mmCIF file of C-alpha atoms and ligand atoms in Angstrom:
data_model
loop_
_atom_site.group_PDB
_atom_site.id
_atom_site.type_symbol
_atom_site.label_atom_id
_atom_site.label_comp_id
_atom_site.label_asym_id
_atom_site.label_seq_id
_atom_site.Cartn_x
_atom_site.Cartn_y
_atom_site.Cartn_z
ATOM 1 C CA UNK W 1 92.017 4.412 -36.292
ATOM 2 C CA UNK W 2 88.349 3.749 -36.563
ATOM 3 C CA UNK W 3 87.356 4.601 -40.529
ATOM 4 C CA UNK W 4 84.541 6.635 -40.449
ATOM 5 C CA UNK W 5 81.426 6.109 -42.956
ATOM 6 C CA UNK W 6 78.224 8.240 -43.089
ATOM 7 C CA UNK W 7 74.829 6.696 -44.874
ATOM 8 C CA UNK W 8 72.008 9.431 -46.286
ATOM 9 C CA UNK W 9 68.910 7.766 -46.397
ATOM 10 C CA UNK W 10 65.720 9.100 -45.374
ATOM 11 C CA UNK W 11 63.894 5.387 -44.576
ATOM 12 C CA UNK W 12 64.637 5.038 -40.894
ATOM 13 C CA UNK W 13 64.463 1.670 -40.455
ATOM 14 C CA UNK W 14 67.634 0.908 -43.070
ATOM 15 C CA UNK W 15 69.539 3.597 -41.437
ATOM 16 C CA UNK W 16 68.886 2.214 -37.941
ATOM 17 C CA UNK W 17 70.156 -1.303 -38.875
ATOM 18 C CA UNK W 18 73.474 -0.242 -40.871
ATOM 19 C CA UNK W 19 74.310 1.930 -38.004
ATOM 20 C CA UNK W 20 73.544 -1.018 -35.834
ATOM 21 C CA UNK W 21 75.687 -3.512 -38.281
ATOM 22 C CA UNK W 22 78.537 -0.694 -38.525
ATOM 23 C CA UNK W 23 79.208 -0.319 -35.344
ATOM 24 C CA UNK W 24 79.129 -3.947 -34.603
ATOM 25 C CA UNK W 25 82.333 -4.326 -36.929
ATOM 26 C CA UNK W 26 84.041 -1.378 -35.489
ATOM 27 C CA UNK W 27 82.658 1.542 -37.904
ATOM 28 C CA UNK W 28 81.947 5.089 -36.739
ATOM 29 C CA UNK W 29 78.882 5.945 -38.706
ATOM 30 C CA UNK W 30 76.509 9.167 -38.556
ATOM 31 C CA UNK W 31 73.719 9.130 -40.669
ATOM 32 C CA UNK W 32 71.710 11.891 -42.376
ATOM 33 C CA UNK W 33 68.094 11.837 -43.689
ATOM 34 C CA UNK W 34 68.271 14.899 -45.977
ATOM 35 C CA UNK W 35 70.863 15.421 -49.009
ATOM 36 C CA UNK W 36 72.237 18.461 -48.114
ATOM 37 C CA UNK W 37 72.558 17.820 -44.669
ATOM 38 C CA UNK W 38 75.021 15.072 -45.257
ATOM 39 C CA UNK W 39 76.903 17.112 -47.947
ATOM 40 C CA UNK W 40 77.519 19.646 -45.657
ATOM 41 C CA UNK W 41 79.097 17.234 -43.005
ATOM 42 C CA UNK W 42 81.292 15.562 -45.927
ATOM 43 C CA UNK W 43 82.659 18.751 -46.476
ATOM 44 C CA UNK W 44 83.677 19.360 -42.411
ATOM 45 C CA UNK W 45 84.493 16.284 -41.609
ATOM 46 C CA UNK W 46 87.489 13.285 -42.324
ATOM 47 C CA UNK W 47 85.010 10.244 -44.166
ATOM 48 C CA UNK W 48 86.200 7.262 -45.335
ATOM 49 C CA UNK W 49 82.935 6.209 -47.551
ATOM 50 C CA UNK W 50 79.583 7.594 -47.977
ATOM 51 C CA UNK W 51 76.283 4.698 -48.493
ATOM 52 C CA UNK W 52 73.817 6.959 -50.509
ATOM 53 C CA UNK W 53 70.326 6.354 -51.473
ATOM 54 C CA UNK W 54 68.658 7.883 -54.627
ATOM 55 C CA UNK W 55 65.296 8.892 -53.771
ATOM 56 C CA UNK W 56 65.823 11.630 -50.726
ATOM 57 C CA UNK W 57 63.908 14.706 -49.775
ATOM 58 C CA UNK W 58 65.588 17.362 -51.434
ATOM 59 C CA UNK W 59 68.151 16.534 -53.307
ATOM 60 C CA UNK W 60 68.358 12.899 -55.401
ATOM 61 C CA UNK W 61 71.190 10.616 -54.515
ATOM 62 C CA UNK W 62 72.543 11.156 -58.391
ATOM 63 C CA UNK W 63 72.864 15.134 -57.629
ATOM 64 C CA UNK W 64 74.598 14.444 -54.375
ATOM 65 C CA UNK W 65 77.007 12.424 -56.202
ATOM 66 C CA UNK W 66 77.643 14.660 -58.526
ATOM 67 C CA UNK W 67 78.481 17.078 -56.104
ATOM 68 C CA UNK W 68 80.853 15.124 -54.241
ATOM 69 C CA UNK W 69 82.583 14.656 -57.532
ATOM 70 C CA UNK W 70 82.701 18.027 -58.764
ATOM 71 C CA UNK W 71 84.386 19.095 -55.096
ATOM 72 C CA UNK W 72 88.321 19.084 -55.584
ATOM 73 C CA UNK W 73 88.582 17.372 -51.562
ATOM 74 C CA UNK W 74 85.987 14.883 -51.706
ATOM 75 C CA UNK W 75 86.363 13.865 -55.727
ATOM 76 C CA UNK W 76 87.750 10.928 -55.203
ATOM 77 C CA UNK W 77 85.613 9.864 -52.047
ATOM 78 C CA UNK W 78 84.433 6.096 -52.391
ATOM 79 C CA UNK W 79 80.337 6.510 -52.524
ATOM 80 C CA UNK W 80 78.131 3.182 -52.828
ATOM 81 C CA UNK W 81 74.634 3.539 -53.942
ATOM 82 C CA UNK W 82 71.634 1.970 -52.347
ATOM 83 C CA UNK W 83 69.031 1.711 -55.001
ATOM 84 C CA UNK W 84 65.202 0.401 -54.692
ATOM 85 C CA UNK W 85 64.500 0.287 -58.377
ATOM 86 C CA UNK W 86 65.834 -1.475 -61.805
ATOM 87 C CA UNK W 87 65.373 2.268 -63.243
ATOM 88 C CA UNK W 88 67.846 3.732 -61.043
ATOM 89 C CA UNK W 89 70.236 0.894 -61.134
ATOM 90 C CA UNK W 90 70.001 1.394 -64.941
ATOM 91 C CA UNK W 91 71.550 4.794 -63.742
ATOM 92 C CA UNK W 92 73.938 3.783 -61.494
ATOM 93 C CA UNK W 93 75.443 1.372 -63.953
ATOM 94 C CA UNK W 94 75.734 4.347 -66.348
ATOM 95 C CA UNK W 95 79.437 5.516 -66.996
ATOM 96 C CA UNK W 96 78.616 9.326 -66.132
ATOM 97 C CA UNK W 97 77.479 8.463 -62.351
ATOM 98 C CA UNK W 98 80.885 7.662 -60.955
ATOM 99 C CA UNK W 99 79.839 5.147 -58.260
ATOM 100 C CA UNK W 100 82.243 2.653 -56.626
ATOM 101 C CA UNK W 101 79.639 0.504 -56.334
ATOM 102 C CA UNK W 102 75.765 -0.125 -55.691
ATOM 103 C CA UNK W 103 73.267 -2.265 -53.544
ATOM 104 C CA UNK W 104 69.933 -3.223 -54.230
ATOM 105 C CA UNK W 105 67.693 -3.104 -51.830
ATOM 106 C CA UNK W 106 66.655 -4.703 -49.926
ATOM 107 C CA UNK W 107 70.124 -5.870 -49.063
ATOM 108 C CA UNK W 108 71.690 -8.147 -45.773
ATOM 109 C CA UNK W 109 73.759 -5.856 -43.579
ATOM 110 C CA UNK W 110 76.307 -8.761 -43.893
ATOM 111 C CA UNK W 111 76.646 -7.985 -47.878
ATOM 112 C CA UNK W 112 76.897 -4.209 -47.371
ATOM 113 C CA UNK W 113 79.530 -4.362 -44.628
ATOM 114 C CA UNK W 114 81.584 -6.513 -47.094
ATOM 115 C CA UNK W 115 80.876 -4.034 -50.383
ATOM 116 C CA UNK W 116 82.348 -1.543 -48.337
ATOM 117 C CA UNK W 117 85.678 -3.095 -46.974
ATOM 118 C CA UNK W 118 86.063 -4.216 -50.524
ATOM 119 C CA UNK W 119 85.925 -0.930 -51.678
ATOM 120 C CA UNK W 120 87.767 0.767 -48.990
ATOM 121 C CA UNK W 121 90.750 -1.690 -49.161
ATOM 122 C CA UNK W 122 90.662 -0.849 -53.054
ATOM 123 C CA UNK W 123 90.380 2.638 -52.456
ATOM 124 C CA UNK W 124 93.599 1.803 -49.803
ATOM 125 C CA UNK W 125 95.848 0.145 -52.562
ATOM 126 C CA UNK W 126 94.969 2.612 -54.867
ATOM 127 C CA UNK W 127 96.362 5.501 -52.499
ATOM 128 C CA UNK W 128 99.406 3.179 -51.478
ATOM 129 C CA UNK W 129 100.373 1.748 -55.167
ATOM 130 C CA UNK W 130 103.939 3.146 -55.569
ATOM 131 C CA UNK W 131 106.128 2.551 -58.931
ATOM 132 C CA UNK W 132 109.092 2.335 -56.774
ATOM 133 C CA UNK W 133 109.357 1.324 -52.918
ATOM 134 C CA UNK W 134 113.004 2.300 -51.426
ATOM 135 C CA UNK W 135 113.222 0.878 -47.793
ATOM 136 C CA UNK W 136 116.037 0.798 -45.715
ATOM 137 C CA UNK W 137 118.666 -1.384 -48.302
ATOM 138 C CA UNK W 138 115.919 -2.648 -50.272
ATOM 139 C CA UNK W 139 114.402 -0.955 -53.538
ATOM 140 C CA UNK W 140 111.539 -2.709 -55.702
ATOM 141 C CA UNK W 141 111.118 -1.458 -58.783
ATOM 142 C CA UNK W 142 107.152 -2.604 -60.200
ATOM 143 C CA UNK W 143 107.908 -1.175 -63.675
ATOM 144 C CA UNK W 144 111.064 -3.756 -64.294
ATOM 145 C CA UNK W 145 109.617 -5.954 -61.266
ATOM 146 C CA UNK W 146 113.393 -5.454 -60.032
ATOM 147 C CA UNK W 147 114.321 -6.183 -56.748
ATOM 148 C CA UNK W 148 117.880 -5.100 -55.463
ATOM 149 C CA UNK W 149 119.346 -5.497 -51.617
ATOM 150 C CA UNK W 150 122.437 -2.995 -51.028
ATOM 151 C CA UNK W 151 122.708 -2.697 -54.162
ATOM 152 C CA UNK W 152 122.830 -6.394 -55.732
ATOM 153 C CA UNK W 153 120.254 -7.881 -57.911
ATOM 154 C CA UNK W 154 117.981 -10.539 -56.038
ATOM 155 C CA UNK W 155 115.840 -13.178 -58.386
ATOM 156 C CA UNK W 156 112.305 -12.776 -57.527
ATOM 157 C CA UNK W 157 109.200 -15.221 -58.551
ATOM 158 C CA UNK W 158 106.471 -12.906 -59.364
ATOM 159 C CA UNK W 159 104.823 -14.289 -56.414
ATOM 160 C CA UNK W 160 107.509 -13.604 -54.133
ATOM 161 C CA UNK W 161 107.949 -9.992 -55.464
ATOM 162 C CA UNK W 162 103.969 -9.582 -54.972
ATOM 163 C CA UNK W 163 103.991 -10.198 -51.232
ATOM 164 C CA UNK W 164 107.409 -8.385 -50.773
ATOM 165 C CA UNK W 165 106.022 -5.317 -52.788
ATOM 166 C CA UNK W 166 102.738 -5.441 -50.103
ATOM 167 C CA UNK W 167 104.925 -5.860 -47.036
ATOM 168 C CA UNK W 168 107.377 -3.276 -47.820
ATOM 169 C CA UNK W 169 104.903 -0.582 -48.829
ATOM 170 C CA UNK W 170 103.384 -1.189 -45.377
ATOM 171 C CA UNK W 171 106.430 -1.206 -43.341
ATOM 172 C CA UNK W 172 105.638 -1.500 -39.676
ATOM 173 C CA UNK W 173 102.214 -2.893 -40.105
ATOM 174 C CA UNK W 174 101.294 -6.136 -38.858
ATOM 175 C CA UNK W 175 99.346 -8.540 -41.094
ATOM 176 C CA UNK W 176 98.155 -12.047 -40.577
ATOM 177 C CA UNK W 177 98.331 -14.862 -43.005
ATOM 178 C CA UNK W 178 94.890 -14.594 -44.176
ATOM 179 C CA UNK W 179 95.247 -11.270 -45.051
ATOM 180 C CA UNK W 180 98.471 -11.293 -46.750
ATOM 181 C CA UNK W 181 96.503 -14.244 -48.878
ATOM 182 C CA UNK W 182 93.733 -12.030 -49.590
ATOM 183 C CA UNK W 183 96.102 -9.570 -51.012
ATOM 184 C CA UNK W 184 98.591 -11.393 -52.884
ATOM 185 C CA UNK W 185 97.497 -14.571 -53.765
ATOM 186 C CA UNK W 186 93.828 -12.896 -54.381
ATOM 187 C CA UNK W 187 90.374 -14.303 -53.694
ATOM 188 C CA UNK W 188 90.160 -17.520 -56.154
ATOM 189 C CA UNK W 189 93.532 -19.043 -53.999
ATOM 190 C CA UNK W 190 93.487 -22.615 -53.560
ATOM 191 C CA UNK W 191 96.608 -22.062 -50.961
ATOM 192 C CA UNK W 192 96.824 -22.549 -47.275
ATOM 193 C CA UNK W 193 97.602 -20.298 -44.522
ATOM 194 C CA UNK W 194 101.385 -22.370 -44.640
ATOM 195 C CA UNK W 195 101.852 -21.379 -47.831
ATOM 196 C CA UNK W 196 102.342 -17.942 -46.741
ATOM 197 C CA UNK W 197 105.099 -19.286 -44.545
ATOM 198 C CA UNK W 198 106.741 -20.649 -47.422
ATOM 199 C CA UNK W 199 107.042 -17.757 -49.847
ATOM 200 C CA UNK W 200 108.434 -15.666 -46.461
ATOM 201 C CA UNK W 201 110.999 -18.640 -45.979
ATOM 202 C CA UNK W 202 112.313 -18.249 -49.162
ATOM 203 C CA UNK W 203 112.039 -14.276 -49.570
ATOM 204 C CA UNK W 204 114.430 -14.415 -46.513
ATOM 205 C CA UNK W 205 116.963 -16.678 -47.985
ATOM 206 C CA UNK W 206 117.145 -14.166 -51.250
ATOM 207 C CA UNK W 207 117.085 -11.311 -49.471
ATOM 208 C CA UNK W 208 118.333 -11.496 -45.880
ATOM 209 C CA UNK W 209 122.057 -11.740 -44.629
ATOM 210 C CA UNK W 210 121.353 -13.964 -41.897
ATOM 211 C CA UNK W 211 118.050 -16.044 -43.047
ATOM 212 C CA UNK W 212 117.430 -17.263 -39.399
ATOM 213 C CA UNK W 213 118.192 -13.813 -37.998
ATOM 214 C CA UNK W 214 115.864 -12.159 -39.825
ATOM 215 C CA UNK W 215 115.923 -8.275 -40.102
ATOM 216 C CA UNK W 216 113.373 -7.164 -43.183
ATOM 217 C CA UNK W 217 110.635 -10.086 -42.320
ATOM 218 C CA UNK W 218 109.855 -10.410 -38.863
ATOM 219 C CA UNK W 219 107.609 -13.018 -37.163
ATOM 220 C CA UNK W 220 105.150 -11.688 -34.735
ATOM 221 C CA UNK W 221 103.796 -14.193 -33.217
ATOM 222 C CA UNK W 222 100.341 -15.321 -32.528
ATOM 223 C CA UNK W 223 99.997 -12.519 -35.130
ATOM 224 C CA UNK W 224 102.050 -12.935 -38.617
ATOM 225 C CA UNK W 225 104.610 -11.013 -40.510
ATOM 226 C CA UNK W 226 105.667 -7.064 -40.671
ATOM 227 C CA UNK W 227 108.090 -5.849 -42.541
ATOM 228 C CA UNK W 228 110.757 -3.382 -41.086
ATOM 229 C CA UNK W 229 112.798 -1.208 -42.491
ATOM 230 C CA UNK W 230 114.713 0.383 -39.502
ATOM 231 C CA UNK W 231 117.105 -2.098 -38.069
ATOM 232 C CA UNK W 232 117.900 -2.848 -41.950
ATOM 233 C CA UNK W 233 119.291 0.626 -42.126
ATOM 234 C CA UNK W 234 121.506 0.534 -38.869
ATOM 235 C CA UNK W 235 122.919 -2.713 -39.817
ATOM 236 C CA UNK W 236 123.550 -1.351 -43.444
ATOM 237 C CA UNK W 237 125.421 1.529 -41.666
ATOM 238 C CA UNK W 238 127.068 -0.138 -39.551
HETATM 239 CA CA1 CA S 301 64.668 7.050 -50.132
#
């Protein structure tokens, strides 16, 4: 599903090119030049981030924020600022604002677009971080950084329990090495895309029954690893 962002700004030439950048990388943006306006879409319509500037028409950015905030379906709604001055980036830096994040302008389109997949795959994990993931015959445990297959104890290197954790509390989805690098090993990695092959090598020897059959880490190929929980749970029935 396309994630949907909406930018209130009432200069027309920024709006015009991040709705031209957005939708380049596969956003669905709408844009408003008036406060209110986009306040009352937010509280219609599914959003996935809102790009706010301070200085608007009618209401200030800050007031719309606060706003968002103080509604019990949008509180926790990532919102980036776009500032203009050091005065209201002062502000924004301010504890009581409660901004993800903020962009002084004038800003690329390129370092926008990344802001905001940084925040909205932070804003993902956040949603996604479990204490305990049960799948199928597996069950990790974060708070003891336990991992058990039917039942039996398996040792773990942190590492390894990192990228099973991610996998298995995304079961089904596809990622690629680069991603599962990105979220893992983290941005200051001095690792290779093989390395990625590695730690799933020896994840399967610990925790599948057939290594070279595997059932919980599956190759896609051309494409990377998913983890499933489904066939785990016929074969631990049957
Ligand atoms: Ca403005």
């Amino acid at each position: 599903m396309r994630q949907r962002i909406i930018i209130i700004e009432d200069e027309r030439d920024i709006v015009e090119l991040v709705r031209y950048n957005f939708r380049k990388e596969g956003f669905e943006i709408e844009s408003f030049l008036r406060g209110r306006d986009g306040l009352e879409y937010l509280r219609r319509n599914p959003v996935d981030l809102v790009l706010l500037d301070i200085m608007l028409p009618d209401e200030d950015g800050f007031e719309i924020c606060k706003r968002i905030r103080a509604d019990e379906r949008l509180k926790t709604l990532p919102v980036i600022f776009l500032t203009a001055k050091s005065e209201e980036m002062d502000r924004v830096l301010g504890l009581e604002i409660g901004a993800d994040d903020y962009v002084v302008k004038p800003f690329s389109p390129r370092e926008l677009v990344a802001r905001v997949k940084a925040v909205l795959r932070r804003q993902e994990r956040v949603a996604e971080k479990k204490e305990v993931v049960e799948a199928g015959a597996l069950r990790l445990d974060t708070r003891t950084q336990e991992a058990t297959v039917r039942g039996k104890l398996v040792e773990l290197s942190a590492l390894e329990f990192k990228l099973l954790y991610f996998l298995a509390s995304h079961p089904r989805h596809v990622f690629d090495r680069d991603r599962l690098l990105d979220e893992v090993w983290g941005r200051d990695r001095f690792v290779t895309p093989r390395t990625v092959d590695v730690h799933i090598r020896r994840l399967r020897e610990k925790i599948e029954e057939q290594p070279n059959h595997p059932q919980f880490l599956q190759t896609i190929r051309g494409s990377g690893y998913r983890f499933s929980p489904e066939i785990m749970e016929e074969v631990a029935s049957g």
